[in-house]
CSV table of C-alpha atoms in Angstrom, one decimal:
chain,number,residue,atom,x,y,z
A,17,MET,CA,7.3,25.2,18.5
A,18,THR,CA,5.5,28.1,20.1
A,19,THR,CA,2.6,28.2,22.6
A,20,GLU,CA,0.3,29.4,19.7
A,21,THR,CA,0.0,25.8,18.4
A,22,LYS,CA,-3.1,24.1,19.6
A,23,PRO,CA,-2.8,20.8,21.4
A,24,GLY,CA,-3.3,17.8,19.1
A,25,SER,CA,-2.2,19.8,16.0
A,26,ARG,CA,0.9,17.8,15.5
A,27,GLU,CA,-1.0,14.4,15.8
A,28,ARG,CA,-3.7,15.6,13.4
A,29,LEU,CA,-1.1,16.7,10.9
A,30,LEU,CA,0.8,13.4,11.1
A,31,GLU,CA,-2.5,11.5,10.7
A,32,ALA,CA,-3.5,13.6,7.7
A,33,ALA,CA,-0.1,13.3,6.0
A,34,ALA,CA,-0.1,9.5,6.5
A,35,THR,CA,-3.6,9.0,5.2
A,36,LEU,CA,-3.7,11.5,2.3
A,37,THR,CA,-0.2,10.7,1.0
A,38,TYR,CA,-1.1,7.0,1.0
A,39,ARG,CA,-4.4,7.6,-0.7
A,40,ASP,CA,-3.4,10.4,-3.2
A,41,GLY,CA,0.4,10.2,-3.5
A,42,VAL,CA,3.4,12.3,-2.2
A,43,ASN,CA,2.4,15.3,-4.4
A,44,ILE,CA,-0.5,16.1,-2.1
A,45,GLY,CA,-0.3,19.8,-1.4
A,46,VAL,CA,0.3,21.5,2.0
A,47,ASP,CA,-3.0,23.2,1.8
A,48,ALA,CA,-4.9,19.9,1.5
A,49,LEU,CA,-2.9,18.5,4.4
A,50,CYS,CA,-3.6,21.5,6.6
A,51,LYS,CA,-7.2,21.5,5.7
A,52,ALA,CA,-7.7,17.8,6.5
A,53,ALA,CA,-5.9,18.3,9.8
A,54,GLY,CA,-7.8,21.5,10.7
A,55,VAL,CA,-4.5,23.2,11.3
A,56,SER,CA,-3.3,26.6,9.8
A,57,LYS,CA,-0.3,26.6,7.5
A,58,ARG,CA,1.4,28.9,10.0
A,59,SER,CA,1.0,26.3,12.7
A,60,MET,CA,2.2,23.6,10.4
A,61,TYR,CA,5.4,25.4,9.7
A,62,GLN,CA,5.8,26.0,13.5
A,63,LEU,CA,5.6,22.3,14.0
A,64,PHE,CA,7.5,21.0,11.0
A,65,GLU,CA,10.3,22.6,9.0
A,66,SER,CA,8.8,21.5,5.7
A,67,LYS,CA,6.3,19.3,4.1
A,68,ASP,CA,9.2,16.8,3.5
A,69,GLU,CA,9.8,16.7,7.3
A,70,LEU,CA,6.1,16.3,8.0
A,71,LEU,CA,6.0,13.4,5.5
A,72,ALA,CA,9.0,11.7,7.1
A,73,ALA,CA,7.6,12.1,10.6
A,74,SER,CA,4.2,10.7,9.5
A,75,LEU,CA,6.0,7.5,8.2
A,76,GLU,CA,8.1,7.3,11.4
A,77,GLU,CA,4.8,7.5,13.4
A,78,ARG,CA,3.4,4.5,11.5
A,79,THR,CA,6.5,2.4,12.0
A,80,SER,CA,5.6,0.8,15.3
A,81,THR,CA,2.1,-0.2,14.2
A,82,TYR,CA,3.6,-1.6,11.0
A,83,VAL,CA,6.1,-3.7,12.8
A,84,ALA,CA,3.6,-4.8,15.5
A,85,THR,CA,1.1,-5.9,12.8
A,86,LEU,CA,3.5,-7.7,10.6
A,87,LEU,CA,6.1,-9.3,12.9
A,88,PRO,CA,5.4,-12.2,15.4
A,89,THR,CA,6.2,-11.5,19.0
A,90,ALA,CA,9.6,-12.3,20.2
A,91,ASP,CA,10.1,-15.9,21.5
A,92,ASP,CA,6.6,-17.0,20.7
A,93,GLY,CA,7.8,-20.6,20.6
A,94,ARG,CA,7.2,-21.0,16.9
A,95,SER,CA,9.8,-22.2,14.5
A,96,PRO,CA,11.7,-19.6,12.4
A,97,ARG,CA,9.9,-21.0,9.4
A,98,GLU,CA,6.5,-20.4,11.0
A,99,ARG,CA,7.6,-17.0,12.1
A,100,ILE,CA,8.5,-16.0,8.6
A,101,LEU,CA,5.2,-17.4,7.2
A,102,HIS,CA,3.4,-15.3,9.9
A,103,VAL,CA,4.7,-12.1,8.2
A,104,PHE,CA,3.3,-13.2,4.8
A,105,ASP,CA,-0.1,-14.2,6.4
A,106,GLN,CA,-0.3,-10.7,7.8
A,107,LEU,CA,0.5,-9.2,4.4
A,108,THR,CA,-2.2,-11.3,2.9
A,109,SER,CA,-4.7,-10.0,5.4
A,110,GLN,CA,-3.7,-6.4,4.9
A,111,ALA,CA,-3.8,-6.7,1.1
A,112,ALA,CA,-7.5,-7.8,1.3
A,113,ALA,CA,-8.6,-4.4,2.6
A,114,PRO,CA,-10.3,-2.5,-0.3
A,115,ASP,CA,-8.2,0.6,0.3
A,116,PHE,CA,-4.9,-1.3,0.2
A,117,GLN,CA,-2.5,0.4,-2.3
A,118,GLY,CA,0.7,-1.6,-1.4
A,119,CYS,CA,3.2,-1.3,1.4
A,120,ARG,CA,3.4,2.4,2.2
A,121,PHE,CA,7.1,2.2,2.8
A,122,LEU,CA,7.7,0.8,-0.7
A,123,VAL,CA,5.2,3.1,-2.4
A,124,VAL,CA,6.6,6.3,-0.9
A,125,GLN,CA,10.1,5.5,-2.2
A,126,ILE,CA,8.8,4.7,-5.7
A,127,GLU,CA,7.0,8.0,-5.8
A,128,LEU,CA,9.7,10.2,-4.3
A,129,LYS,CA,12.4,8.9,-6.7
A,130,ASP,CA,14.9,10.4,-4.3
A,131,GLN,CA,16.7,8.2,-1.8
A,132,SER,CA,18.1,11.2,0.0
A,133,HIS,CA,14.6,12.5,0.8
A,134,PRO,CA,13.9,12.3,4.6
A,135,ALA,CA,10.8,10.2,4.0
A,136,SER,CA,12.7,7.8,1.7
A,137,ARG,CA,15.3,7.4,4.4
A,138,VAL,CA,12.7,6.5,7.0
A,139,ALA,CA,11.0,4.1,4.6
A,140,HIS,CA,14.3,2.5,3.5
A,141,ARG,CA,15.2,1.8,7.2
A,142,VAL,CA,11.9,0.2,7.9
A,143,LYS,CA,12.3,-2.2,5.0
A,144,GLU,CA,15.9,-2.9,6.0
A,145,ASN,CA,14.7,-3.9,9.4
A,146,LEU,CA,12.1,-6.3,7.9
A,147,THR,CA,14.9,-7.8,5.8
A,148,ALA,CA,17.1,-8.1,8.9
A,149,PHE,CA,14.2,-10.0,10.7
A,150,PHE,CA,14.0,-12.4,7.7
A,151,ARG,CA,17.8,-12.9,7.8
A,152,ALA,CA,17.9,-13.5,11.6
A,153,GLU,CA,15.1,-16.1,11.3
A,154,ALA,CA,16.8,-17.7,8.3
A,155,GLU,CA,20.0,-18.1,10.4
A,156,LYS,CA,18.1,-19.5,13.3
A,157,GLY,CA,16.3,-21.9,10.9
A,158,GLY,CA,19.6,-23.2,9.5
A,159,ALA,CA,19.0,-21.8,6.0
A,160,SER,CA,21.8,-22.7,3.5
A,161,ASP,CA,22.3,-19.1,2.5
A,162,PRO,CA,20.5,-16.7,5.0
A,163,TYR,CA,21.5,-13.6,3.1
A,164,LEU,CA,20.1,-14.8,-0.2
A,165,LEU,CA,16.9,-16.1,1.5
A,166,ALA,CA,16.3,-12.8,3.2
A,167,ARG,CA,16.7,-11.0,-0.1
A,168,GLN,CA,14.3,-13.4,-1.7
A,169,LEU,CA,11.7,-13.0,1.0
A,170,ILE,CA,11.7,-9.2,0.9
A,171,LEU,CA,11.5,-9.3,-2.9
A,172,VAL,CA,8.4,-11.5,-2.6
A,173,PHE,CA,7.0,-9.3,0.1
A,174,ASP,CA,7.4,-6.1,-2.1
A,175,GLY,CA,6.4,-7.8,-5.3
A,176,ALA,CA,3.2,-9.2,-3.8
A,177,SER,CA,2.4,-6.0,-2.0
A,178,ALA,CA,2.9,-3.9,-5.2
A,179,ARG,CA,0.8,-6.2,-7.3
A,180,ALA,CA,-1.9,-6.3,-4.8
A,181,GLY,CA,-1.8,-2.5,-4.5
A,182,ILE,CA,-2.5,-2.1,-8.2
A,183,LYS,CA,-5.1,-4.8,-8.1
A,184,ALA,CA,-3.1,-6.9,-10.6
A,185,ASP,CA,-3.2,-9.9,-8.3
A,186,THR,CA,-3.8,-11.0,-4.7
A,187,PRO,CA,-1.4,-12.8,-2.3
A,188,THR,CA,-4.1,-15.4,-1.7
A,189,GLY,CA,-3.0,-18.8,-3.1
A,190,LEU,CA,0.2,-17.2,-4.3
A,191,ILE,CA,2.4,-16.0,-1.5
A,192,THR,CA,2.3,-19.1,0.7
A,193,PRO,CA,3.3,-21.6,-2.0
A,194,THR,CA,6.0,-19.2,-3.2
A,195,VAL,CA,7.5,-18.6,0.2
A,196,THR,CA,7.3,-22.3,1.1
A,197,THR,CA,9.2,-23.2,-2.1
A,198,LEU,CA,11.9,-20.7,-1.2
A,199,LEU,CA,12.1,-21.9,2.4
A,200,ASP,CA,12.3,-25.5,1.3
A,201,ALA,CA,15.0,-24.8,-1.3
A,202,ALA,CA,17.0,-23.2,1.5
A,203,ASN,CA,16.5,-26.2,3.8
A,204,MET,CA,14.8,-24.1,6.4
A,205,ARG,CA,13.5,-25.7,9.6
B,24,MET,CA,-5.8,17.3,-35.6
B,25,THR,CA,-5.5,20.4,-37.8
B,26,THR,CA,-2.9,21.6,-40.2
B,27,GLU,CA,-1.6,24.1,-37.7
B,28,THR,CA,0.3,21.3,-35.8
B,29,LYS,CA,4.0,21.1,-36.9
B,30,PRO,CA,5.3,17.7,-38.1
B,31,GLY,CA,7.0,15.8,-35.3
B,32,SER,CA,5.0,17.5,-32.5
B,33,ARG,CA,3.2,14.4,-31.7
B,34,GLU,CA,6.4,12.3,-31.5
B,35,ARG,CA,8.2,14.9,-29.4
B,36,LEU,CA,5.2,15.1,-27.0
B,37,LEU,CA,5.1,11.3,-26.7
B,38,GLU,CA,8.9,11.2,-26.0
B,39,ALA,CA,8.7,14.0,-23.5
B,40,ALA,CA,5.8,12.4,-21.7
B,41,ALA,CA,7.5,9.0,-21.5
B,42,THR,CA,10.8,10.4,-20.3
B,43,LEU,CA,9.7,13.1,-17.9
B,44,THR,CA,6.9,11.0,-16.3
B,45,TYR,CA,9.4,8.2,-15.7
B,46,ARG,CA,11.9,10.5,-14.2
B,47,ASP,CA,9.7,12.8,-12.2
B,48,GLY,CA,6.4,11.0,-11.8
B,49,VAL,CA,2.9,11.2,-13.2
B,50,ASN,CA,2.2,14.6,-11.6
B,51,ILE,CA,4.5,16.4,-14.0
B,52,GLY,CA,2.7,19.4,-15.4
B,53,VAL,CA,1.4,20.0,-18.9
B,54,ASP,CA,3.6,23.1,-19.1
B,55,ALA,CA,6.7,21.2,-18.4
B,56,LEU,CA,5.8,18.5,-20.9
B,57,CYS,CA,5.1,21.1,-23.7
B,58,LYS,CA,8.2,23.0,-22.9
B,59,ALA,CA,10.4,19.8,-23.1
B,60,ALA,CA,8.7,18.9,-26.4
B,61,GLY,CA,9.0,22.4,-27.8
B,62,VAL,CA,5.3,22.3,-28.5
B,63,SER,CA,2.6,24.9,-27.6
B,64,LYS,CA,-0.2,23.9,-25.2
B,65,ARG,CA,-2.6,24.7,-27.9
B,66,SER,CA,-0.9,22.2,-30.3
B,67,MET,CA,-0.8,19.6,-27.5
B,68,TYR,CA,-4.6,19.9,-27.0
B,69,GLN,CA,-5.1,19.6,-30.8
B,70,LEU,CA,-3.1,16.4,-30.7
B,71,PHE,CA,-4.3,14.9,-27.4
B,72,GLU,CA,-7.7,15.3,-25.7
B,73,SER,CA,-6.0,15.6,-22.3
B,74,LYS,CA,-2.7,15.0,-20.4
B,75,ASP,CA,-4.2,11.6,-19.4
B,76,GLU,CA,-4.5,10.6,-23.0
B,77,LEU,CA,-1.0,11.8,-23.8
B,78,LEU,CA,0.3,9.8,-20.9
B,79,ALA,CA,-1.6,6.7,-22.1
B,80,ALA,CA,-0.3,7.2,-25.7
B,81,SER,CA,3.3,7.6,-24.5
B,82,LEU,CA,3.1,4.3,-22.7
B,83,GLU,CA,1.5,2.6,-25.7
B,84,GLU,CA,4.4,4.0,-27.8
B,85,ARG,CA,6.9,2.3,-25.5
B,86,THR,CA,5.2,-1.0,-25.5
B,87,SER,CA,6.8,-2.5,-28.7
B,88,THR,CA,10.3,-1.6,-27.6
B,89,TYR,CA,9.6,-3.0,-24.1
B,90,VAL,CA,8.3,-6.3,-25.5
B,91,ALA,CA,11.2,-6.6,-28.0
B,92,THR,CA,13.8,-5.9,-25.4
B,93,LEU,CA,12.4,-8.3,-22.8
B,94,LEU,CA,11.0,-11.2,-24.7
B,95,PRO,CA,13.0,-13.8,-26.7
B,96,THR,CA,12.2,-14.1,-30.4
B,97,ALA,CA,9.5,-16.6,-31.3
B,98,ASP,CA,10.8,-20.1,-32.0
B,99,ASP,CA,14.4,-19.3,-31.2
B,100,GLY,CA,15.0,-23.0,-30.5
B,101,ARG,CA,15.6,-22.6,-26.8
B,102,SER,CA,13.7,-24.5,-24.1
B,103,PRO,CA,10.8,-22.8,-22.3
B,104,ARG,CA,12.9,-22.6,-19.2
B,105,GLU,CA,15.7,-20.8,-21.1
B,106,ARG,CA,13.2,-18.4,-22.7
B,107,ILE,CA,11.8,-17.5,-19.3
B,108,LEU,CA,15.3,-16.9,-17.9
B,109,HIS,CA,16.0,-14.7,-20.9
B,110,VAL,CA,13.4,-12.2,-19.7
B,111,PHE,CA,15.0,-12.0,-16.2
B,112,ASP,CA,18.5,-11.6,-17.7
B,113,GLN,CA,17.1,-8.7,-19.7
B,114,LEU,CA,15.6,-7.2,-16.6
B,115,THR,CA,18.9,-7.5,-14.8
B,116,SER,CA,20.6,-5.6,-17.6
B,117,GLN,CA,18.0,-2.9,-17.6
B,118,ALA,CA,18.1,-2.5,-13.8
B,119,ALA,CA,21.9,-1.9,-14.0
B,120,ALA,CA,21.3,1.5,-15.8
B,121,PRO,CA,21.8,4.4,-13.4
B,122,ASP,CA,18.5,6.0,-14.3
B,123,PHE,CA,16.5,2.8,-13.8
B,124,GLN,CA,13.5,3.5,-11.5
B,125,GLY,CA,11.7,0.3,-11.9
B,126,CYS,CA,9.4,-1.1,-14.7
B,127,ARG,CA,7.6,2.0,-16.0
B,128,PHE,CA,4.4,-0.1,-16.5
B,129,LEU,CA,4.4,-1.0,-12.8
B,130,VAL,CA,5.4,2.4,-11.5
B,131,VAL,CA,2.8,4.3,-13.4
B,132,GLN,CA,0.0,2.2,-11.9
B,133,ILE,CA,1.4,2.6,-8.4
B,134,GLU,CA,1.5,6.4,-8.9
B,135,LEU,CA,-1.8,6.9,-10.6
B,136,LYS,CA,-3.7,4.8,-7.9
B,137,ASP,CA,-6.6,4.6,-10.4
B,138,GLN,CA,-7.1,1.4,-12.4
B,139,SER,CA,-9.6,3.2,-14.7
B,140,HIS,CA,-7.1,5.8,-15.8
B,141,PRO,CA,-6.3,5.3,-19.5
B,142,ALA,CA,-2.5,5.0,-18.8
B,143,SER,CA,-3.2,2.4,-16.1
B,144,ARG,CA,-5.2,0.4,-18.6
B,145,VAL,CA,-2.3,0.4,-21.1
B,146,ALA,CA,0.2,-0.5,-18.4
B,147,HIS,CA,-2.1,-3.2,-17.0
B,148,ARG,CA,-2.5,-4.8,-20.4
B,149,VAL,CA,1.3,-4.8,-21.0
B,150,LYS,CA,1.9,-6.7,-17.7
B,151,GLU,CA,-0.9,-9.1,-18.4
B,152,ASN,CA,0.7,-9.9,-21.8
B,153,LEU,CA,4.0,-10.6,-20.0
B,154,THR,CA,2.2,-12.9,-17.5
B,155,ALA,CA,0.6,-14.6,-20.5
B,156,PHE,CA,4.0,-15.2,-22.0
B,157,PHE,CA,5.2,-16.8,-18.8
B,158,ARG,CA,2.1,-19.0,-18.7
B,159,ALA,CA,2.4,-20.1,-22.3
B,160,GLU,CA,6.1,-21.1,-21.7
B,161,ALA,CA,5.2,-22.8,-18.4
B,162,GLU,CA,2.6,-24.9,-20.3
B,163,LYS,CA,5.1,-25.7,-23.0
B,164,GLY,CA,7.7,-26.7,-20.4
B,165,GLY,CA,5.3,-29.0,-18.6
B,166,ALA,CA,5.1,-27.0,-15.4
B,167,SER,CA,3.0,-28.7,-12.7
B,168,ASP,CA,0.8,-25.6,-12.3
B,169,PRO,CA,1.4,-23.1,-15.2
B,170,TYR,CA,-1.0,-20.6,-13.8
B,171,LEU,CA,0.7,-20.5,-10.4
B,172,LEU,CA,4.1,-20.4,-11.9
B,173,ALA,CA,3.2,-17.5,-14.2
B,174,ARG,CA,1.8,-15.6,-11.2
B,175,GLN,CA,5.1,-16.3,-9.3
B,176,LEU,CA,7.3,-15.2,-12.1
B,177,ILE,CA,5.5,-11.8,-12.6
B,178,LEU,CA,5.6,-11.3,-8.9
B,179,VAL,CA,9.4,-11.8,-8.9
B,180,PHE,CA,9.7,-9.6,-11.9
B,181,ASP,CA,7.8,-6.7,-10.3
B,182,GLY,CA,9.3,-7.2,-6.9
B,183,ALA,CA,12.9,-7.2,-8.3
B,184,SER,CA,12.1,-4.3,-10.6
B,185,ALA,CA,10.6,-2.2,-7.8
B,186,ARG,CA,13.4,-2.9,-5.4
B,187,ALA,CA,16.1,-2.1,-8.0
B,188,GLY,CA,14.2,1.1,-8.9
B,189,ILE,CA,14.4,2.4,-5.3
B,190,LYS,CA,18.1,1.1,-5.1
B,191,ALA,CA,17.1,-1.2,-2.2
B,192,ASP,CA,18.7,-4.2,-4.0
B,193,THR,CA,19.9,-5.3,-7.4
B,194,PRO,CA,18.7,-8.4,-9.4
B,195,THR,CA,22.3,-9.6,-9.8
B,196,GLY,CA,22.8,-12.8,-7.8
B,197,LEU,CA,19.2,-12.7,-6.6
B,198,ILE,CA,16.8,-13.1,-9.5
B,199,THR,CA,18.4,-16.1,-11.3
B,200,PRO,CA,18.6,-18.3,-8.2
B,201,THR,CA,15.0,-17.3,-7.2
B,202,VAL,CA,13.5,-18.0,-10.7
B,203,THR,CA,15.5,-21.2,-11.0
B,204,THR,CA,14.1,-22.4,-7.6
B,205,LEU,CA,10.6,-21.7,-8.7
B,206,LEU,CA,11.1,-23.4,-12.1
B,207,ASP,CA,12.6,-26.4,-10.4
B,208,ALA,CA,9.7,-26.6,-7.9
B,209,ALA,CA,7.3,-26.6,-10.9
B,210,ASN,CA,9.3,-29.4,-12.6
B,211,MET,CA,9.9,-27.1,-15.6
B,212,ARG,CA,11.9,-28.4,-18.5
């Protein structure tokens, strides 16, 4: 990074990359990203090695908000079962937004079709962490098979998110009975 | 269509569009498609109004194979429950292929981000028909809520397919217990 880069350029590029990639897909051009951010291409390449790195950084930037919005706070006094259902209630709320196109961390991996891409790696880690949350709660709640239950929950999360993103269905009236059935079958408290 | 177009050009374009779009995404260029098909751009535009129409036609072309591979034959003597599980067994087999990137009819809709695109319409209809199959079998099997069960099954289908496509998980050891739990909860025969 050199002193030529204006303050805020990095933040504006991250914001433009996150917003435009989600709206238009990962093939959005560098010109469009720079234009939206009001940053020259020269400055962009001073800040990020490549568009791939910018995309990965923009996903990384969204991670903490994503986690804070979806997950319950630690030790909130609720049962593991309620804490899991909280995540799905949050997804239901998110999916109701008119510009919802599915979980960005799933969509980017589907679009990139390359698990070694730096942005795929970020996205993969975020979803692995969500799966780990499900598994930890499943263990606390005495699930008969916490590993299987966690896999089922992230499957339902991604399936509901993808289908809501393409406007094929909505999680309302679907996700709660589905998750409840899986929690019951696992004897979750 | 004029007599200038060589025989087989249409078929080769449909094949190239289906294969390359699935492998590389919907942003694959017309030049790449024509090159792979060994067809001039001029001929392509004699056969298809636009790349969008070519993409829609290539999905349409794959529909009958998709249905034949996934669905059981009519009146095969098996119970509705077994006929539903057959679909998920087929998905499990498909997902084991190294080049599996998820159900093409889901992926194309996620990538296009436009439900009015002709290819999105084809893909949407194909998945609606699969959902209708689930619902019809759910009704035959006496499910307590056939509409809910059908929504749950297509959610699991798309979730498992998407996660297998990004190599985040595999349907093996996951999809059968999940579907069985949902069928049991619906009191399906």
